[in-house]
CSV table of C-alpha atoms and ligand atoms in Angstrom, one decimal:
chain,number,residue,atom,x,y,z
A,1380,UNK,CA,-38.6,-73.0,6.2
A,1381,UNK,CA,-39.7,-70.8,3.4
A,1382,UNK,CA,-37.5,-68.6,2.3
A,1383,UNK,CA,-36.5,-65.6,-0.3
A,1384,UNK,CA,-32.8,-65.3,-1.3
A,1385,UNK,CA,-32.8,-61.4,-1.9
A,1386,UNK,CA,-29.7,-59.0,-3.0
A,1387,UNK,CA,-27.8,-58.5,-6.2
A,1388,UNK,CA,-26.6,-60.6,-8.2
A,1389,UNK,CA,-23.7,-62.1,-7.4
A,1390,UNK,CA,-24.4,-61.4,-4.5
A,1391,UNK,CA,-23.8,-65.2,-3.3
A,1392,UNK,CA,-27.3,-65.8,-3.1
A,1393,UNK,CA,-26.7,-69.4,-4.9
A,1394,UNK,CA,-23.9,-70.5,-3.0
A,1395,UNK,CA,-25.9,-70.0,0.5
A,1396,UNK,CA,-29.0,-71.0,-1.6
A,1397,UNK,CA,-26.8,-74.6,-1.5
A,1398,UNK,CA,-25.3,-74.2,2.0
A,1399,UNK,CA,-28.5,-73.6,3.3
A,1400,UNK,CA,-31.2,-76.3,1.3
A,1401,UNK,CA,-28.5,-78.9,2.9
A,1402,UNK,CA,-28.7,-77.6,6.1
A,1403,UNK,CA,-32.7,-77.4,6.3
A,1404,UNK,CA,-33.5,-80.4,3.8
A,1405,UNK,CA,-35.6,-78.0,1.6
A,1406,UNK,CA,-35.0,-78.0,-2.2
A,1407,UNK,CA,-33.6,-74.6,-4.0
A,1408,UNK,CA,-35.5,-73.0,-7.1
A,1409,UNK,CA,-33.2,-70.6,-8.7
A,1410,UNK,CA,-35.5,-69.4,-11.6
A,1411,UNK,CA,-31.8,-68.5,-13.2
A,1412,UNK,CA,-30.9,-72.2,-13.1
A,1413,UNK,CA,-34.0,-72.9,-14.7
A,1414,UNK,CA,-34.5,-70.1,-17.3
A,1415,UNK,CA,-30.4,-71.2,-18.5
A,1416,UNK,CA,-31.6,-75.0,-18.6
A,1417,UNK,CA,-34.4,-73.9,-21.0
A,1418,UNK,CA,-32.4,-71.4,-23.2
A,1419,UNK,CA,-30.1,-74.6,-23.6
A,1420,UNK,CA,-32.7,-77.2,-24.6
A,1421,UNK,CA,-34.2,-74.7,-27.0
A,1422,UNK,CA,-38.2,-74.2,-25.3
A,1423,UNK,CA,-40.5,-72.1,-26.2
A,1424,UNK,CA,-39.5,-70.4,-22.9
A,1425,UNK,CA,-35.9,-70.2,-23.5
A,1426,UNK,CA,-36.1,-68.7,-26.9
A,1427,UNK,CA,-38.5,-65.8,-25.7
A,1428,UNK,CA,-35.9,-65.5,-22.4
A,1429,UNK,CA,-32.5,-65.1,-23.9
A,1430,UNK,CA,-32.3,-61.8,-25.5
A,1431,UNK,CA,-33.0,-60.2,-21.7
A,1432,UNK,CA,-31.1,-62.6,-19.9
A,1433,UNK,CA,-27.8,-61.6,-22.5
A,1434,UNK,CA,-28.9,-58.3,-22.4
A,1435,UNK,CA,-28.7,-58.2,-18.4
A,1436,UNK,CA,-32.5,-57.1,-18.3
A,1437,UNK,CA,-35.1,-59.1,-16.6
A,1438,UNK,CA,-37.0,-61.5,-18.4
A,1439,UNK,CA,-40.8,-60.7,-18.6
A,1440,UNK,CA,-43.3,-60.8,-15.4
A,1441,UNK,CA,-45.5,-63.2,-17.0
A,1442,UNK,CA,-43.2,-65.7,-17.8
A,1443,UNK,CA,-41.5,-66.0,-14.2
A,1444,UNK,CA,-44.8,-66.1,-12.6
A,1445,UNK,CA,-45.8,-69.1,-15.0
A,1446,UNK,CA,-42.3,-71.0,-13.4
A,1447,UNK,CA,-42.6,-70.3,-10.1
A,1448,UNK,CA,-46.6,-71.5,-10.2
A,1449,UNK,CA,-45.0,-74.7,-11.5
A,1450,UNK,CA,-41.9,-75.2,-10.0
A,1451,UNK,CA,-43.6,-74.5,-6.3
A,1452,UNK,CA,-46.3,-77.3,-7.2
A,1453,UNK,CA,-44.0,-80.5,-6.8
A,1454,UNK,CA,-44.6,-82.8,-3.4
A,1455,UNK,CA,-40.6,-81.7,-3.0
A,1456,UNK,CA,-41.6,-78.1,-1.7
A,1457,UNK,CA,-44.4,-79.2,0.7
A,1458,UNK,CA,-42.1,-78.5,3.5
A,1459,UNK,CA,-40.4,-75.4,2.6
A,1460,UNK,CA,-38.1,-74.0,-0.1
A,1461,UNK,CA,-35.7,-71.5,-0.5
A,1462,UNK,CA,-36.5,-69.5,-3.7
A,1463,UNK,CA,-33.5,-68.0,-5.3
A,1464,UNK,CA,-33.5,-65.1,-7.6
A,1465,UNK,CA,-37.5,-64.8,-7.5
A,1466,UNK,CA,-39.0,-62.4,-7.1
A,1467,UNK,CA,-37.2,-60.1,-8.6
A,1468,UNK,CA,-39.7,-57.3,-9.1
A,1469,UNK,CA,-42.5,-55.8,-7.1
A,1470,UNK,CA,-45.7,-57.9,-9.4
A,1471,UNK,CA,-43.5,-60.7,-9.0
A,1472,UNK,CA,-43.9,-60.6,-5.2
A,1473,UNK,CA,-47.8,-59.8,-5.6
A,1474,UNK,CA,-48.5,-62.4,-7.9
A,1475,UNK,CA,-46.7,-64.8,-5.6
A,1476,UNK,CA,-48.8,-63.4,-3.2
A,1477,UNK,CA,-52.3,-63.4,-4.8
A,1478,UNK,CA,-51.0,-67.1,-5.3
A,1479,UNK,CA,-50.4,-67.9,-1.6
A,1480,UNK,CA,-47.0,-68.8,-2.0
A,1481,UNK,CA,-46.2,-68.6,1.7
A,1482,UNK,CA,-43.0,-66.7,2.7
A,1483,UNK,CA,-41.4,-66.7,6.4
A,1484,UNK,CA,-38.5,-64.7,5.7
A,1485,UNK,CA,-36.9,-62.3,3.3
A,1486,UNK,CA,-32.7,-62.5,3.3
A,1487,UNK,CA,-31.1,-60.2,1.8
A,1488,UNK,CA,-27.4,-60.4,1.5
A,1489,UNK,CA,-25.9,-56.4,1.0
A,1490,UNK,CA,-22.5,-56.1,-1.2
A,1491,UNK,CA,-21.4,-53.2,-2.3
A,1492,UNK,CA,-20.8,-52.4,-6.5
A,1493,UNK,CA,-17.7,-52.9,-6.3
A,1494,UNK,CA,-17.3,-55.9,-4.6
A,1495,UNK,CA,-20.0,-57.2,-7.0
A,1496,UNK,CA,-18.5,-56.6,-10.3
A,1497,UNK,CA,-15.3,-57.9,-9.0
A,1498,UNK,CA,-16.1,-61.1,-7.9
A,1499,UNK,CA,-18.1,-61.8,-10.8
A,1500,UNK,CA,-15.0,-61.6,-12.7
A,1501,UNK,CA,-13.8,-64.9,-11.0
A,1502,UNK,CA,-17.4,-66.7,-11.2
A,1503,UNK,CA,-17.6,-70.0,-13.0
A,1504,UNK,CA,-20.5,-71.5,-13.4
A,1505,UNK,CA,-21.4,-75.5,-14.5
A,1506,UNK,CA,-23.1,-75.9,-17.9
A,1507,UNK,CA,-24.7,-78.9,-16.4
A,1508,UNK,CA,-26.2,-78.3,-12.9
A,1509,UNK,CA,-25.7,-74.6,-12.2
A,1510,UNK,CA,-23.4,-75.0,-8.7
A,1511,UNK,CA,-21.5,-71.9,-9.3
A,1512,UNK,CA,-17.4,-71.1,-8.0
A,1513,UNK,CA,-14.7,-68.3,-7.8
A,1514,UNK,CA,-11.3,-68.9,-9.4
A,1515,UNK,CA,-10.1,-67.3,-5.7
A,1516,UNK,CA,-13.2,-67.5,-3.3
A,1517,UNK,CA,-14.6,-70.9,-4.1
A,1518,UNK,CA,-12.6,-72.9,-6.5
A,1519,UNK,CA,-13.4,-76.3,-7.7
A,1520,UNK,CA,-11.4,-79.1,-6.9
A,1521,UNK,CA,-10.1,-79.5,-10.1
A,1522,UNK,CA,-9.6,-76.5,-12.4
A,1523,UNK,CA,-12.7,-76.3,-14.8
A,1524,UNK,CA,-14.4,-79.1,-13.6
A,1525,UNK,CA,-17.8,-79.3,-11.1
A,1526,UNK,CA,-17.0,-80.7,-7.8
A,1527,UNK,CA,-20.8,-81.6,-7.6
A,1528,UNK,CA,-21.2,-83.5,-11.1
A,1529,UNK,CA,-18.3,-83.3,-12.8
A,1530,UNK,CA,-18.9,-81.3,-16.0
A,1531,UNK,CA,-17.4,-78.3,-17.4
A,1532,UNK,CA,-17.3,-75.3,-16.0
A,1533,UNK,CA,-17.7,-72.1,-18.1
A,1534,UNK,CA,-18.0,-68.4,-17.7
A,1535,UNK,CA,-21.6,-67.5,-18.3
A,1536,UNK,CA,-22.3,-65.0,-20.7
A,1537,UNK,CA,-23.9,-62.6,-18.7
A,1538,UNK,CA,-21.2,-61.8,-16.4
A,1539,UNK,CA,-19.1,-60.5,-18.8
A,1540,UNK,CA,-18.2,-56.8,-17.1
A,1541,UNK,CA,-20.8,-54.6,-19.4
A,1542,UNK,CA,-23.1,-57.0,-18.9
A,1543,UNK,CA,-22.8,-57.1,-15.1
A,1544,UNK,CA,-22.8,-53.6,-15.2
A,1545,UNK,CA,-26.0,-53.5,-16.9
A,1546,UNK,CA,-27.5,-56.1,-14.4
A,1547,UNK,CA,-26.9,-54.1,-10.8
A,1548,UNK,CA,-28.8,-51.5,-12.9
A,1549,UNK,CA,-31.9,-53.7,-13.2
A,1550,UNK,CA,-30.9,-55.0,-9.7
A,1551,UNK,CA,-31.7,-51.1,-7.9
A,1552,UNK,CA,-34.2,-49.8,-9.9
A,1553,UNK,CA,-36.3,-53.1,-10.3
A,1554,UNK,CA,-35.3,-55.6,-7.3
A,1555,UNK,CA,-34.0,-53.3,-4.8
A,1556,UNK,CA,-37.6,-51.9,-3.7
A,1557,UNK,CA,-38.4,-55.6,-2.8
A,1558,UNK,CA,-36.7,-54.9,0.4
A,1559,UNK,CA,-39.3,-52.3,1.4
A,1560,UNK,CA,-41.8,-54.6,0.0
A,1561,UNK,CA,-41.0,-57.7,2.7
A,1562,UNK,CA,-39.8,-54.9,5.5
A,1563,UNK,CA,-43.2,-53.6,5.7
A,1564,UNK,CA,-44.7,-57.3,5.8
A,1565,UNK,CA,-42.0,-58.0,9.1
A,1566,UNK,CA,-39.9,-60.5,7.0
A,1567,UNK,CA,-36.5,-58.8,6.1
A,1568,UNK,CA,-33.9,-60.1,7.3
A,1569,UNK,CA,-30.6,-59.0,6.3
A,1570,UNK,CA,-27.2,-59.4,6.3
A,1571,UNK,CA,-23.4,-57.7,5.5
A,1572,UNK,CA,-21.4,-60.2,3.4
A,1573,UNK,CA,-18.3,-61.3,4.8
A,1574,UNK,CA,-14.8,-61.9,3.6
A,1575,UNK,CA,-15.3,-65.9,3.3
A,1576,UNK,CA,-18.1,-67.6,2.2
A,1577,UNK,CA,-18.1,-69.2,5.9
A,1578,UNK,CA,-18.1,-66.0,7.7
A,1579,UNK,CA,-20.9,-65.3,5.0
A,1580,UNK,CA,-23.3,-68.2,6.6
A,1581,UNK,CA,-22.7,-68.0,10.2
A,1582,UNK,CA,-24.1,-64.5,9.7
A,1583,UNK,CA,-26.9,-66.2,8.3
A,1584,UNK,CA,-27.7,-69.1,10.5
A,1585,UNK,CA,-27.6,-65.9,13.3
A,1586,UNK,CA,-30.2,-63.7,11.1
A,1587,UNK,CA,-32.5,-67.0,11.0
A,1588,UNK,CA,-31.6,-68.2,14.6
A,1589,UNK,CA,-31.1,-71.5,13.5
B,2414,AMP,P1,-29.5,-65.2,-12.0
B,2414,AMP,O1,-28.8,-66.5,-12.3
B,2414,AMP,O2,-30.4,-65.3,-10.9
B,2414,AMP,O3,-28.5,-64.1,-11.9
B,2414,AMP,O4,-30.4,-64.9,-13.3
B,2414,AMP,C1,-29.8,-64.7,-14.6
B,2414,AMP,C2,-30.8,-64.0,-15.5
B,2414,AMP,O5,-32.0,-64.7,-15.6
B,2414,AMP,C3,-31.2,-62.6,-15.0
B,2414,AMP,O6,-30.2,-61.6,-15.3
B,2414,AMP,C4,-32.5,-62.4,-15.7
B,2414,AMP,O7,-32.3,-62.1,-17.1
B,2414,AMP,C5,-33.1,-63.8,-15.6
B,2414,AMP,N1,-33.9,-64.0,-14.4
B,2414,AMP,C6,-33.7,-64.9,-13.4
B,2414,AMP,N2,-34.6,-64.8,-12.5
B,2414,AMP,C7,-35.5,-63.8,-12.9
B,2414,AMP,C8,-36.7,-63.3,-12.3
B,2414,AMP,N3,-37.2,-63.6,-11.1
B,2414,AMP,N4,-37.3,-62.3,-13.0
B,2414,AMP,C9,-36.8,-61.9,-14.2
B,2414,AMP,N5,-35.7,-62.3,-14.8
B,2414,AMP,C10,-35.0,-63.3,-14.1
C-alpha cells in the first residue's frame, strides 16, 4: 500500500499514520518528524528549515523534494509506505510525480477550524521519536512521558495558538488544492473525523476496504 496522509494539520494524520504502518507493515515518512530531527541536530537542513517551520509557513519546495527522493530510496519502502505530511503543495505532488513515486491512494481526513485549533491545544509531542498525544484524546501512560520510548514529552513550538492559526492558513491556500490534484487522478479518498481516534480508523480501514 502506498499511501498519502492528506488534511490539516492536526488533523490526526500521525496518529493514523502509526495505526495504519502497523496494521499494513509499511514504514511512515512524516517529512515533520524528519525536518524537527534535523532542526535539533543542527544540519544544514534544519538551519535553513526553522524560521518557516516557527513561523507556521512551509519550508521551501526544493528542500522537501530533496527528502522525500531520499527518504523513499531505502529497501524499507519497496513494499509501500504511507507518506505523512508530503506533499504539501501542488510542485511537491509533480515533482513526486516526475519522480515516479507511485501513489494508490490519497486520504484525506476533513476537521473543521475549530476542532483543529482546539485539539492542538492538548497535543504533546516526544522530543525523541515524534509519536504525538492529547492531554484528553490520547494521553500517555504516564503524564509527560512517551509510551513508545520513554522520553519527554513537550509541547512543540509551532502549535502555540498564533502559530496554529497561521498554519491552517498555509494549510487552505497551499495544501488544500492537493485534494483536486489526486481527485482528478481517481485517488481521493476521504474521510469525516470522528469523536475517538477509534471511530477515526474504522472510517478508514472502510475508505481503503481493508
Ligand atoms: P507537521 O509535523 O507535518 O505538522 O510539519 C511541521 C512543519 O514542518 C510544517 O508547519 C512545515 O513548516 C514543515 N513541513 C513539514 N512537511 C512539509 C512539507 N511537505 N512541505 C513544506 N513544509 C513542511
Amino acid at each position: 500500500m502506498k499511501l498519502i496522509m492528506l488534511g490539516a494539520p492536526g488533523a490526526g494524520k500521525g496518529t493514523q499514520a502509526e495505526i495504519l504502518s502497523k496494521k499494513l507493515g509499511v514504514p511512515t515518512i512524516s517529512t515533520g518528524n524528519i525536518l524537527r530531527a534535523a532542526v535539533k541536530a543542527g544540519t544544514p537542513i534544519g538551519l535553513k528549515a526553522k524560521s518557516f517551520m516557527d513561523a507556521g509557513a512551509l519550508v521551501p519546495d526544493d528542500v522537501i523534494i530533496g527528502i522525500i527522493a531520499e527518504a523513499l530510496h531505502g529497501p524499507e519502502c519497496e513494499s509501500g509506505y504511507i507518506l505523512d505530511g508530503v506533499p504539501r503543495t501542488i510542485p511537491q505532488a509533480e515533482a513526486m510525480e516526475q519522480q515516479g513515486v507511485e501513489i494508490d491512494c490519497a486520504l484525506d481526513i476533513e476537521v473543521d477550524d475549530d476542532t483543529i485549533v482546539e485539539r492542538m491545544a492538548g497535543r504533546r509531542t516526544c522530543v525523541a521519536c515524534g509519536a504525538s498525544f492529547h492531554v484528553v484524546n490520547n494521553p500517555p501512560k504516564q503524564e509527560g512521558v512517551c509510551d513508545m520510548c520513554g522520553q519527554a514529552l513537550t509541547i512543540r513550538k509551532d502549535d502555540a495558538p498564533e502559530t496554529v492559526k497561521a498554519r491552517l492558513e498555509t494549510y487552505h491556500t497551499q495544501t488544500e488544492p492537493l485534494l483536486a490534484f489526486y481527485r482528478e487522478r481517481g485517488k481521493l479518498r476521504t474521510v469525516e473525523n470522528q469523536p475517538t481516534i477509534e471511530a477515526t480508523t474504522a472510517e478508514i480501514y472502510k475508505a481503503l476496504g481493508i
